[in-house]
Short mmCIF file of C-alpha atoms in Angstrom, two decimals:
data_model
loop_
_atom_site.label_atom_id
_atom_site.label_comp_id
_atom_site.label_asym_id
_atom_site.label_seq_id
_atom_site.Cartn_x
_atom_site.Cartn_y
_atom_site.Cartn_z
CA UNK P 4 0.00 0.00 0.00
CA UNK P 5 1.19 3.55 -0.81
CA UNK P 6 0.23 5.05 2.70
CA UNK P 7 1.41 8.60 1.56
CA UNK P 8 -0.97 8.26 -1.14
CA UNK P 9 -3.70 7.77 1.21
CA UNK P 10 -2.63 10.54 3.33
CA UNK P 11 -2.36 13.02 0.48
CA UNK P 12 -5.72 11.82 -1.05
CA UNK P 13 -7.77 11.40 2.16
CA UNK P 14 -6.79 14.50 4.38
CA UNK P 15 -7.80 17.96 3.46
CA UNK P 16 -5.22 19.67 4.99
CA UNK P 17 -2.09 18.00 2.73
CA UNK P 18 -0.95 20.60 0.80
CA UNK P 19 -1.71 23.17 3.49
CA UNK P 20 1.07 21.49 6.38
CA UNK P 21 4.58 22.13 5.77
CA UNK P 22 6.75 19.76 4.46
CA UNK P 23 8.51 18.83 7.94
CA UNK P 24 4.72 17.86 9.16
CA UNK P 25 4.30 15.55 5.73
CA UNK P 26 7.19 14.18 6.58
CA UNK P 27 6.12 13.57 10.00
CA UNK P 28 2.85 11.50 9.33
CA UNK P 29 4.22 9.81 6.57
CA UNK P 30 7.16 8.18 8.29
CA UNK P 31 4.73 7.85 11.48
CA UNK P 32 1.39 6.13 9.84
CA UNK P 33 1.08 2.59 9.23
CA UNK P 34 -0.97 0.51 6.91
CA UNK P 35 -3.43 -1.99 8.81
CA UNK P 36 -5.75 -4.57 7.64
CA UNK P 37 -8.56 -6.07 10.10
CA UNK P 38 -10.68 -8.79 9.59
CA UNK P 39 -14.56 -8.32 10.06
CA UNK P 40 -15.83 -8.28 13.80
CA UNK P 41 -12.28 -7.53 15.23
CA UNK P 42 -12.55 -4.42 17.33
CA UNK P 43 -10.81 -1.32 16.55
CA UNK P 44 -11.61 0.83 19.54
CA UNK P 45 -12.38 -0.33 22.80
CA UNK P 46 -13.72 3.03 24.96
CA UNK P 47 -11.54 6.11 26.00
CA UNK P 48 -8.78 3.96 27.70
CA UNK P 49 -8.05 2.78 23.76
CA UNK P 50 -6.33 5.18 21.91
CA UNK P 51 -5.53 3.96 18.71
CA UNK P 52 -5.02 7.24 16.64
CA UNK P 53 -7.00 8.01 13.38
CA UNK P 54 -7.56 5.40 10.81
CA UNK P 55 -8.12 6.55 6.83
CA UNK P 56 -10.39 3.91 5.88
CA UNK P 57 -9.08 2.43 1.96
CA UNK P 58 -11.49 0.07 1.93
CA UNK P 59 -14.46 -1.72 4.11
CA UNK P 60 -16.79 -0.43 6.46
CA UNK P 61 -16.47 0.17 10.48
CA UNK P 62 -19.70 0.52 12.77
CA UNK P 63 -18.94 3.48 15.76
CA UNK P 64 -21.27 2.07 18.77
CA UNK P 65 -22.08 3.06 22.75
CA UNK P 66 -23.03 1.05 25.10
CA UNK P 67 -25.82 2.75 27.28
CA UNK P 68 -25.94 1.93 31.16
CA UNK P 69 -28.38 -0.97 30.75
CA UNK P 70 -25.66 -3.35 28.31
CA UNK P 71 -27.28 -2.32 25.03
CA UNK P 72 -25.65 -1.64 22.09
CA UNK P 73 -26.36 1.48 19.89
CA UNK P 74 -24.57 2.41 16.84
CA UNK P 75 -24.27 5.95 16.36
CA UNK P 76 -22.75 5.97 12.72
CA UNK P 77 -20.43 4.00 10.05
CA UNK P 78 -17.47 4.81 7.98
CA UNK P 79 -16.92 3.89 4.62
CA UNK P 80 -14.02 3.99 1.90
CA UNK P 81 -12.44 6.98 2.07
CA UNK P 82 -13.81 8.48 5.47
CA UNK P 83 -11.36 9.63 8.44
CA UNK P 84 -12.11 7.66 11.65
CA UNK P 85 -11.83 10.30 14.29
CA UNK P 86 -13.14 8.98 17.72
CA UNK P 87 -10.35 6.39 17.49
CA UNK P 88 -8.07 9.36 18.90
CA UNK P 89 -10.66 10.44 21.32
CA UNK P 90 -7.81 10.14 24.05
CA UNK P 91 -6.35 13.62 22.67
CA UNK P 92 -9.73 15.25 21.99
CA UNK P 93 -11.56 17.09 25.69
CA UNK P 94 -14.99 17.11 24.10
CA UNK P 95 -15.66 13.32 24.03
CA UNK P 96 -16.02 12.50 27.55
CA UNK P 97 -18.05 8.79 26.60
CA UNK P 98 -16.68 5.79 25.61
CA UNK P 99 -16.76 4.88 22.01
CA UNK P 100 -16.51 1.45 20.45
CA UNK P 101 -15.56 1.20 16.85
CA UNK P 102 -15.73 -2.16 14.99
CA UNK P 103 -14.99 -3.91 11.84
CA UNK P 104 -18.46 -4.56 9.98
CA UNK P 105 -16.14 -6.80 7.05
CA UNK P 106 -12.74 -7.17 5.85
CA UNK P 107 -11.02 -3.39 6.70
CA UNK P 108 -7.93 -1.60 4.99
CA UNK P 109 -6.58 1.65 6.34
CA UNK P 110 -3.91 3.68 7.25
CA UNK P 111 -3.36 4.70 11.15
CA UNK P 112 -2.12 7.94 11.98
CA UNK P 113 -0.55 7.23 15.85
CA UNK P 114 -2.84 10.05 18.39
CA UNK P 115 0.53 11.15 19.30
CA UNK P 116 1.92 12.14 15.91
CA UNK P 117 -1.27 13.92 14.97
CA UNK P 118 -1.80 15.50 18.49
CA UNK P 119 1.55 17.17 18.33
CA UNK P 120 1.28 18.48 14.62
CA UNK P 121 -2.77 19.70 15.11
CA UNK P 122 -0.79 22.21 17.62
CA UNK P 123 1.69 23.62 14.72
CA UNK P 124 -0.30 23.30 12.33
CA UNK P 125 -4.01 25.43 12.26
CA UNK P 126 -4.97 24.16 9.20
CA UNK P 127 -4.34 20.26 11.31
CA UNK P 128 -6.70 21.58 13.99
CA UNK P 129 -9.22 23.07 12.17
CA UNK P 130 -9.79 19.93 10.20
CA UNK P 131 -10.44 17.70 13.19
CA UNK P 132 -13.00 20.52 14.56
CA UNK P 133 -14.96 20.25 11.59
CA UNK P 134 -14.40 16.63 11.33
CA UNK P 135 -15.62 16.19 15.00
CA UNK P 136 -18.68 18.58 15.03
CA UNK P 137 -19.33 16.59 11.89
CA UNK P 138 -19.52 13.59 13.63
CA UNK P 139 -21.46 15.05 17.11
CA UNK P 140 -23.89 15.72 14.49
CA UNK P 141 -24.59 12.31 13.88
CA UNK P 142 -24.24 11.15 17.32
CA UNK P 143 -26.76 13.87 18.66
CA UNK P 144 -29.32 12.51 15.35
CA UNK P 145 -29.44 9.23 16.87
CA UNK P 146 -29.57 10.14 20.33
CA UNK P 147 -32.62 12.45 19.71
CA UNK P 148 -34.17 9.24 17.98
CA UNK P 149 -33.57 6.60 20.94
CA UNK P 150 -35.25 9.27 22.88
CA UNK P 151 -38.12 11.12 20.69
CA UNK P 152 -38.74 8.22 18.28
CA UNK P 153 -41.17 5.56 18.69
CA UNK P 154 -39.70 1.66 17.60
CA UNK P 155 -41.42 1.40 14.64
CA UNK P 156 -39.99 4.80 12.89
CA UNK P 157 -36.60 3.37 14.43
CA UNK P 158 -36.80 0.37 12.78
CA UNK P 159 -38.35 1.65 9.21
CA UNK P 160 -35.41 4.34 8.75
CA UNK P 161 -32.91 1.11 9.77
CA UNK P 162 -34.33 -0.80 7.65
CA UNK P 163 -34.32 1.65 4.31
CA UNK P 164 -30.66 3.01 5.51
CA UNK P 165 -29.48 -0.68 5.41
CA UNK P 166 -31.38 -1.21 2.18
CA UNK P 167 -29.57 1.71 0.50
CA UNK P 168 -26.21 0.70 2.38
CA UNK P 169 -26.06 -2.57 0.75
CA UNK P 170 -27.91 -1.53 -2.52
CA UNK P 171 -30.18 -4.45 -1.67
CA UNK P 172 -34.15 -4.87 -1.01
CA UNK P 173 -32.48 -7.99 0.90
CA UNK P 174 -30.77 -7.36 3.80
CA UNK P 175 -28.45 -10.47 5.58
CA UNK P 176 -29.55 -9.32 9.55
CA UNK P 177 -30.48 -11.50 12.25
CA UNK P 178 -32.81 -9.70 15.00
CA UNK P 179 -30.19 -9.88 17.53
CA UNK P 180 -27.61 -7.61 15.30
CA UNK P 181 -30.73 -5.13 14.51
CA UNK P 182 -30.96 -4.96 18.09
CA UNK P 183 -27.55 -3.73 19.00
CA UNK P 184 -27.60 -1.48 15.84
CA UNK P 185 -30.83 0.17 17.43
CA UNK P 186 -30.29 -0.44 21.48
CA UNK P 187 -32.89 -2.35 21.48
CA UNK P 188 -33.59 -6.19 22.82
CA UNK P 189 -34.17 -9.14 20.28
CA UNK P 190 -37.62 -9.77 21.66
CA UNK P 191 -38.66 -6.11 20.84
CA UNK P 192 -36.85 -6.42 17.37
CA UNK P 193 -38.98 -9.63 16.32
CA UNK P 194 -42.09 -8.50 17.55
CA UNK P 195 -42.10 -4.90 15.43
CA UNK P 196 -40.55 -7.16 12.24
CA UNK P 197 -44.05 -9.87 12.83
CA UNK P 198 -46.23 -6.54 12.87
CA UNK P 199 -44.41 -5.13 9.49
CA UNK P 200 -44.85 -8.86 8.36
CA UNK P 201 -48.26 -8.77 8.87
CA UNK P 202 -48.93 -5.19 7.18
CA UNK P 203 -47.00 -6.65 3.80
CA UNK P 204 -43.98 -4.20 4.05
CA UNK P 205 -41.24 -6.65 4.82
CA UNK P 206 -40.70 -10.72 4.40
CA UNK P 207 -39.13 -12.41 6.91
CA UNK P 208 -36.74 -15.65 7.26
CA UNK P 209 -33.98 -17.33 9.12
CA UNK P 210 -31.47 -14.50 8.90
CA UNK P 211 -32.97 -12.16 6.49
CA UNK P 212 -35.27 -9.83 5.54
CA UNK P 213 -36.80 -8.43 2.44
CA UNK P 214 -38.27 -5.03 1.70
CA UNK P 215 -41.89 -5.70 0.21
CA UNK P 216 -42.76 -1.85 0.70
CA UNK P 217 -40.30 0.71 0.72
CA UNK P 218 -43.08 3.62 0.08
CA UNK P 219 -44.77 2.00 2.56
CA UNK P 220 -41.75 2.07 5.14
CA UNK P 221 -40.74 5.40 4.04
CA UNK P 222 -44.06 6.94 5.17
CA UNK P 223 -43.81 5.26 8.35
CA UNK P 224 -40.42 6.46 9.03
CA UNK P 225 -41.57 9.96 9.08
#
């Protein structure tokens, strides 16, 4: 892999920093490869650095006081994984787990590197502001649904993000793993998929389940 290809293509800021600060994260980054379900991120006592995602997708979760899993948002190809450094950043004060969702290529940026250089460099520090207001965004979204949202919305926008995720009416989901997506428990998860069943806007079986109504799902998700 040509990391400083990566680093050139994937971070804003490139041809802002000086050429001592290239320098610096080139020599200090580091391809990695994980395999899907190995965990990235493991809370605020983990501090990994950032990863520039080349290829596969990582799921960002909490874990609320009760055990549950919720994911709060996912990286793709080309995104910068941010809350993997959340060591060096005083706004996150939760923990934040960060997952492989399949087979994962990126680069890793050690927090120390790029805590040291976001310092010197403004055009380093504004980046990650943006980058992590950005990302509060999305955390705040689906924090205001767990809490404002009744299940069934929930699980209709879930469904039709996943749908447009995997370009796919059929999505490969048990009810357990729509459960920790959402926060939810598995009983809670089958009984609102039986009741969509039942109203013809999904099909369900052992380990999948097919959009029969996406109109009909959209207009519930409002």
């Amino acid at each position: 892999m040509d990391k400083e290809y990566y680093l050139a293509e994937l971070l804003p800021f490139w041809k802002e920093i000086n050429q001592s600060a290239r320098n610096a994260l080139t020599a200090a980054s580091m391809p990695v490869y994980y395999k899907a379900g190995t965990l990235l991120h493991a809370g605020r006592e983990d501090c990994n650095g950032l990863f520039l995602l080349v290829s596969g997708r990582v799921r960002v979760y909490s874990i609320t006081a009760e055990g549950k899993e919720v994911t709060l948002f996912r990286l793709l190809d080309r995104d910068v994984c941010l809350f993997s450094a959340s060591c060096i950043m005083r706004n996150i004060n939760f923990d934040v787990y960060i997952s492989a969702e399949m087979d994962t290529e990126a680069v890793r940026i050690p927090a120390g590197i790029y805590d040291r250089l976001s310092k010197e460099q403004v055009s380093i520090a504004g980046f990650t502001n943006e980058l992590l207001s950005s990302r509060m965004s999305d955390v705040m979204d689906i924090m205001e649904q767990v809490l404002f949202l009744s299940f069934d919305k929930r699980l209709a926008r879930f469904l039709l993000d996943e749908s447009a995720l995997e370009q796919s009416d059929t999505l490969t989901l048990t009810h357990e793993q729509i459960a920790n997506h959402l926060g939810s428990a598995r009983e809670v998860v089958s009984r609102m998929l039986k009741y969509f069943s039942g109203e013809g806007l999904v099909a369900v079986s052992r380990g999948k389940i097919r959009l029969l109504n996406v109109d009909g799902l959209m207009a519930l998700s409002q």
